[in-house]
Short mmCIF file of C-alpha atoms in Angstrom, two decimals:
data_model
loop_
_atom_site.label_atom_id
_atom_site.label_comp_id
_atom_site.label_asym_id
_atom_site.label_seq_id
_atom_site.Cartn_x
_atom_site.Cartn_y
_atom_site.Cartn_z
CA MET V 1 52.66 64.40 154.63
CA ALA V 2 48.67 64.54 155.33
CA GLU V 3 49.52 65.03 159.43
CA GLU V 4 51.61 68.27 158.09
CA LEU V 5 49.33 69.26 156.32
CA GLY V 6 46.71 68.62 159.04
CA LEU V 7 49.19 71.01 160.98
CA ARG V 8 49.44 73.10 159.36
CA GLU V 9 46.41 74.10 158.92
CA ARG V 10 45.53 73.76 162.38
CA LYS V 11 48.12 76.47 162.57
CA LYS V 12 46.65 79.41 160.15
CA ARG V 13 43.62 78.94 161.55
CA GLU V 14 44.55 79.74 165.82
CA THR V 15 46.39 82.04 163.55
CA ARG V 16 43.32 83.11 161.40
CA GLN V 17 41.73 83.18 164.79
CA ARG V 18 43.73 84.92 167.65
CA ILE V 19 44.38 88.48 165.39
CA ALA V 20 40.52 88.08 164.87
CA ASP V 21 40.91 88.31 168.87
CA VAL V 22 42.93 90.49 169.23
CA ALA V 23 41.53 92.65 167.38
CA MET V 24 37.78 92.53 168.62
CA GLY V 25 39.95 93.62 171.95
CA LEU V 26 40.83 96.94 170.15
CA PHE V 27 38.03 97.73 169.14
CA MET V 28 36.03 97.15 171.71
CA LEU V 29 39.38 99.24 173.72
CA ARG V 30 39.15 102.22 171.20
CA GLY V 31 36.41 102.41 169.17
CA PHE V 32 36.52 100.76 165.43
CA ASP V 33 37.74 103.73 164.16
CA GLN V 34 40.28 103.91 165.66
CA THR V 35 42.45 101.76 165.47
CA THR V 36 44.52 100.86 162.77
CA VAL V 37 45.94 97.32 160.87
CA ALA V 38 48.69 99.08 162.64
CA ASP V 39 47.58 98.25 165.98
CA ILE V 40 46.19 94.70 164.95
CA ALA V 41 49.92 93.21 164.30
CA GLU V 42 51.45 94.33 166.72
CA ALA V 43 49.14 93.43 170.03
CA ALA V 44 49.06 89.84 167.51
CA ASP V 45 52.69 90.22 167.47
CA VAL V 46 52.39 89.52 163.53
CA SER V 47 53.91 91.88 160.77
CA VAL V 48 50.72 94.31 159.23
CA ASN V 49 51.33 91.76 155.42
CA THR V 50 50.50 88.86 157.68
CA VAL V 51 47.05 90.02 159.33
CA PHE V 52 46.21 90.91 155.48
CA ASN V 53 47.14 87.00 154.57
CA TYR V 54 43.84 87.02 156.56
CA PHE V 55 41.78 89.43 156.40
CA LYS V 56 41.35 91.41 153.22
CA THR V 57 40.07 94.45 154.65
CA LYS V 58 39.67 96.01 158.40
CA GLU V 59 36.65 95.26 158.41
CA ASP V 60 36.85 91.40 157.54
CA LEU V 61 38.67 91.37 161.57
CA PHE V 62 35.11 92.87 163.27
CA PHE V 63 32.77 91.08 160.92
CA ASP V 64 35.60 87.40 161.13
CA ARG V 65 32.79 85.49 160.44
CA GLN V 66 30.70 86.85 158.23
CA ASP V 67 31.06 83.98 155.24
CA ALA V 68 28.42 81.65 158.95
CA ALA V 69 26.53 84.74 158.72
CA VAL V 70 26.05 84.64 155.14
CA GLN V 71 25.84 80.90 154.60
CA SER V 72 23.72 80.15 158.01
CA LEU V 73 19.88 80.82 156.79
CA GLY V 74 21.03 78.54 153.31
CA ARG V 75 22.36 76.21 155.83
CA VAL V 76 19.59 75.76 157.34
CA VAL V 77 17.44 75.36 154.76
CA ALA V 78 19.10 72.17 153.19
CA SER V 79 20.28 71.02 155.72
CA ARG V 80 16.48 70.24 157.44
CA ARG V 81 15.10 66.71 158.48
CA GLU V 82 12.67 64.83 155.54
CA GLY V 83 9.45 66.45 154.57
CA GLU V 84 10.16 69.73 156.53
CA SER V 85 9.29 73.71 155.73
CA VAL V 86 11.26 76.40 155.74
CA VAL V 87 9.02 77.07 158.54
CA ASP V 88 9.39 74.62 161.13
CA ALA V 89 13.01 73.96 160.72
CA LEU V 90 14.40 77.69 160.83
CA ARG V 91 12.44 78.02 163.79
CA ARG V 92 13.85 74.69 165.44
CA ASP V 93 17.27 76.51 164.71
CA PHE V 94 16.15 79.26 166.11
CA TYR V 95 15.11 77.85 169.40
CA GLU V 96 18.76 75.72 169.12
CA ALA V 97 21.11 78.55 168.74
CA LEU V 98 18.94 80.83 172.46
CA ASP V 99 18.55 77.18 173.47
CA GLU V 100 23.19 77.16 173.01
CA ARG V 101 23.52 80.91 173.70
CA ASP V 102 24.98 80.87 169.55
CA TRP V 103 25.50 84.65 167.94
CA ARG V 104 24.05 83.18 164.87
CA TYR V 105 21.24 85.13 164.99
CA GLY V 106 21.85 88.12 167.52
CA ILE V 107 20.67 87.57 170.74
CA VAL V 108 23.65 86.63 173.44
CA ASN V 109 25.56 89.06 175.53
CA GLY V 110 27.45 91.21 174.53
CA ALA V 111 25.44 92.52 172.00
CA ASP V 112 25.03 95.46 171.84
CA ASP V 113 28.48 96.57 172.27
CA PHE V 114 29.28 94.86 169.56
CA PHE V 115 26.21 96.45 167.88
CA GLU V 116 27.11 99.40 169.14
CA MET V 117 30.43 99.97 167.65
CA VAL V 118 28.37 98.50 163.88
CA VAL V 119 26.63 101.70 164.47
CA GLU V 120 29.25 104.43 164.66
CA SER V 121 31.13 103.15 161.88
CA PRO V 122 29.95 104.04 158.29
CA SER V 123 32.02 101.52 156.38
CA LEU V 124 30.51 99.02 159.62
CA ARG V 125 26.99 100.24 158.61
CA ALA V 126 27.86 99.39 154.96
CA ARG V 127 29.03 96.38 155.72
CA MET V 128 26.18 95.17 157.66
CA ARG V 129 23.96 95.93 154.70
CA GLU V 130 26.49 94.46 152.74
CA MET V 131 26.39 91.39 155.08
CA GLY V 132 22.33 91.37 154.44
CA GLU V 133 22.18 91.59 151.59
CA LEU V 134 24.40 88.52 151.09
CA ARG V 135 22.35 86.48 153.39
CA LYS V 136 19.46 86.67 150.94
CA GLU V 137 21.66 85.75 147.89
CA TYR V 138 22.92 82.64 149.52
CA LEU V 139 19.52 81.78 150.57
CA ALA V 140 17.31 82.20 147.20
CA GLN V 141 19.91 80.08 145.44
CA VAL V 142 20.08 77.34 148.43
CA LEU V 143 15.30 77.64 147.99
CA ALA V 144 15.97 77.46 144.27
CA GLU V 145 18.66 75.15 143.78
CA GLU V 146 16.05 73.08 146.46
CA THR V 147 13.21 73.62 144.56
CA ASP V 148 14.84 73.28 141.13
CA ALA V 149 12.88 76.84 140.19
CA ASP V 150 12.78 77.97 136.84
CA PRO V 151 15.22 81.38 136.76
CA ASP V 152 12.26 83.29 136.22
CA ASP V 153 9.80 81.98 139.05
CA PRO V 154 10.37 84.89 141.39
CA THR V 155 9.15 82.52 144.79
CA PRO V 156 12.59 81.86 146.01
CA ARG V 157 13.53 85.23 146.63
CA VAL V 158 10.59 86.19 148.02
CA VAL V 159 10.61 83.74 150.45
CA ALA V 160 13.80 84.68 151.57
CA ALA V 161 13.86 88.41 151.59
CA LEU V 162 10.61 86.57 153.90
CA VAL V 163 12.90 85.20 156.11
CA VAL V 164 15.53 87.75 156.11
CA ALA V 165 13.80 90.10 156.94
CA LEU V 166 11.51 88.19 160.16
CA THR V 167 14.90 87.44 161.34
CA HIS V 168 16.38 90.49 161.81
CA ALA V 169 13.59 92.12 162.68
CA ILE V 170 13.77 89.90 166.35
CA SER V 171 16.88 90.39 166.47
CA MET V 172 16.82 93.99 165.98
CA GLU V 173 13.71 93.08 168.75
CA TYR V 174 16.13 91.96 170.90
CA LEU V 175 19.04 94.83 170.62
CA GLN V 176 16.36 97.74 170.68
CA ARG V 177 15.88 96.60 174.87
CA LEU V 178 18.84 95.57 175.85
CA ARG V 179 19.79 98.80 174.84
CA ALA V 180 16.97 99.83 177.38
CA GLY V 181 18.85 97.97 180.18
CA GLU V 182 16.49 95.63 180.03
CA SER V 183 19.00 91.82 181.17
CA HIS V 184 19.72 89.45 178.29
CA ALA V 185 17.43 86.94 180.56
CA ALA V 186 14.47 89.04 181.06
CA ILE V 187 14.28 89.96 177.44
CA LEU V 188 14.22 86.04 176.44
CA PRO V 189 10.44 84.77 176.90
CA ALA V 190 9.53 87.92 174.79
CA VAL V 191 11.76 86.69 171.89
CA ARG V 192 10.46 83.10 171.93
CA THR V 193 6.56 84.95 171.63
CA ALA V 194 8.26 86.22 168.85
CA VAL V 195 9.77 83.89 167.10
CA GLU V 196 7.10 81.36 167.88
CA GLN V 197 4.41 84.76 166.71
CA GLY V 198 6.89 85.87 163.71
CA PHE V 199 7.39 82.21 161.84
CA GLU V 200 3.17 81.33 162.27
CA LEU V 201 2.78 84.61 160.46
CA LEU V 202 5.32 83.17 157.93
CA ARG V 203 3.64 80.41 158.00
CA SER V 204 0.54 81.51 156.90
CA GLY V 205 1.95 83.38 153.49
CA ILE V 206 4.48 80.39 152.51
CA GLY V 207 2.68 77.71 154.39
CA ASP V 208 4.70 73.62 154.25
CA TYR V 209 6.86 75.66 151.34
CA PRO V 210 9.41 74.29 149.51
CA ALA V 211 6.31 71.28 149.48
#
């Protein structure tokens, strides 16, 4: 029974990923607003109902990894090494993402195409703003739990806002230069410098929080 359930869950994950991959291919080809859920269902060889079983909205298809994106900063903080500050943990994770060419900070080849579609669609812009707020809320919740903060203590919310603003600023700097025609490889040294300077500025404000 356990093997059967495991196989069923794996097939569900595979179906979900296939639908998301097909959807992104169509979005890249036709544009987000010009692609319908029916188009995606037909291309993925599933019914429209099946698409909605996995994704509540078309925006969910575009941001198919939104849960991971919203929770990523909080998870880094919650799983940081013993004695490691928020600044050190997040800076280390940022560098690891760069080295691994991971998408979680938006600094990867092709990010400009993704961002261009967001810019062109009002509903995607709205969803991205919403995800930014959820990202702050989730990180603030983790910080409050990690420090056993009083509900009236604004520190976790303030720190979360600073962290999200910093990571967003670095990612946007990368995107702007990428869209201006610079190559990914040419921008990376400047990104690393921005990470170092940005997190040092953050440290000057919050120190080794949470000690």
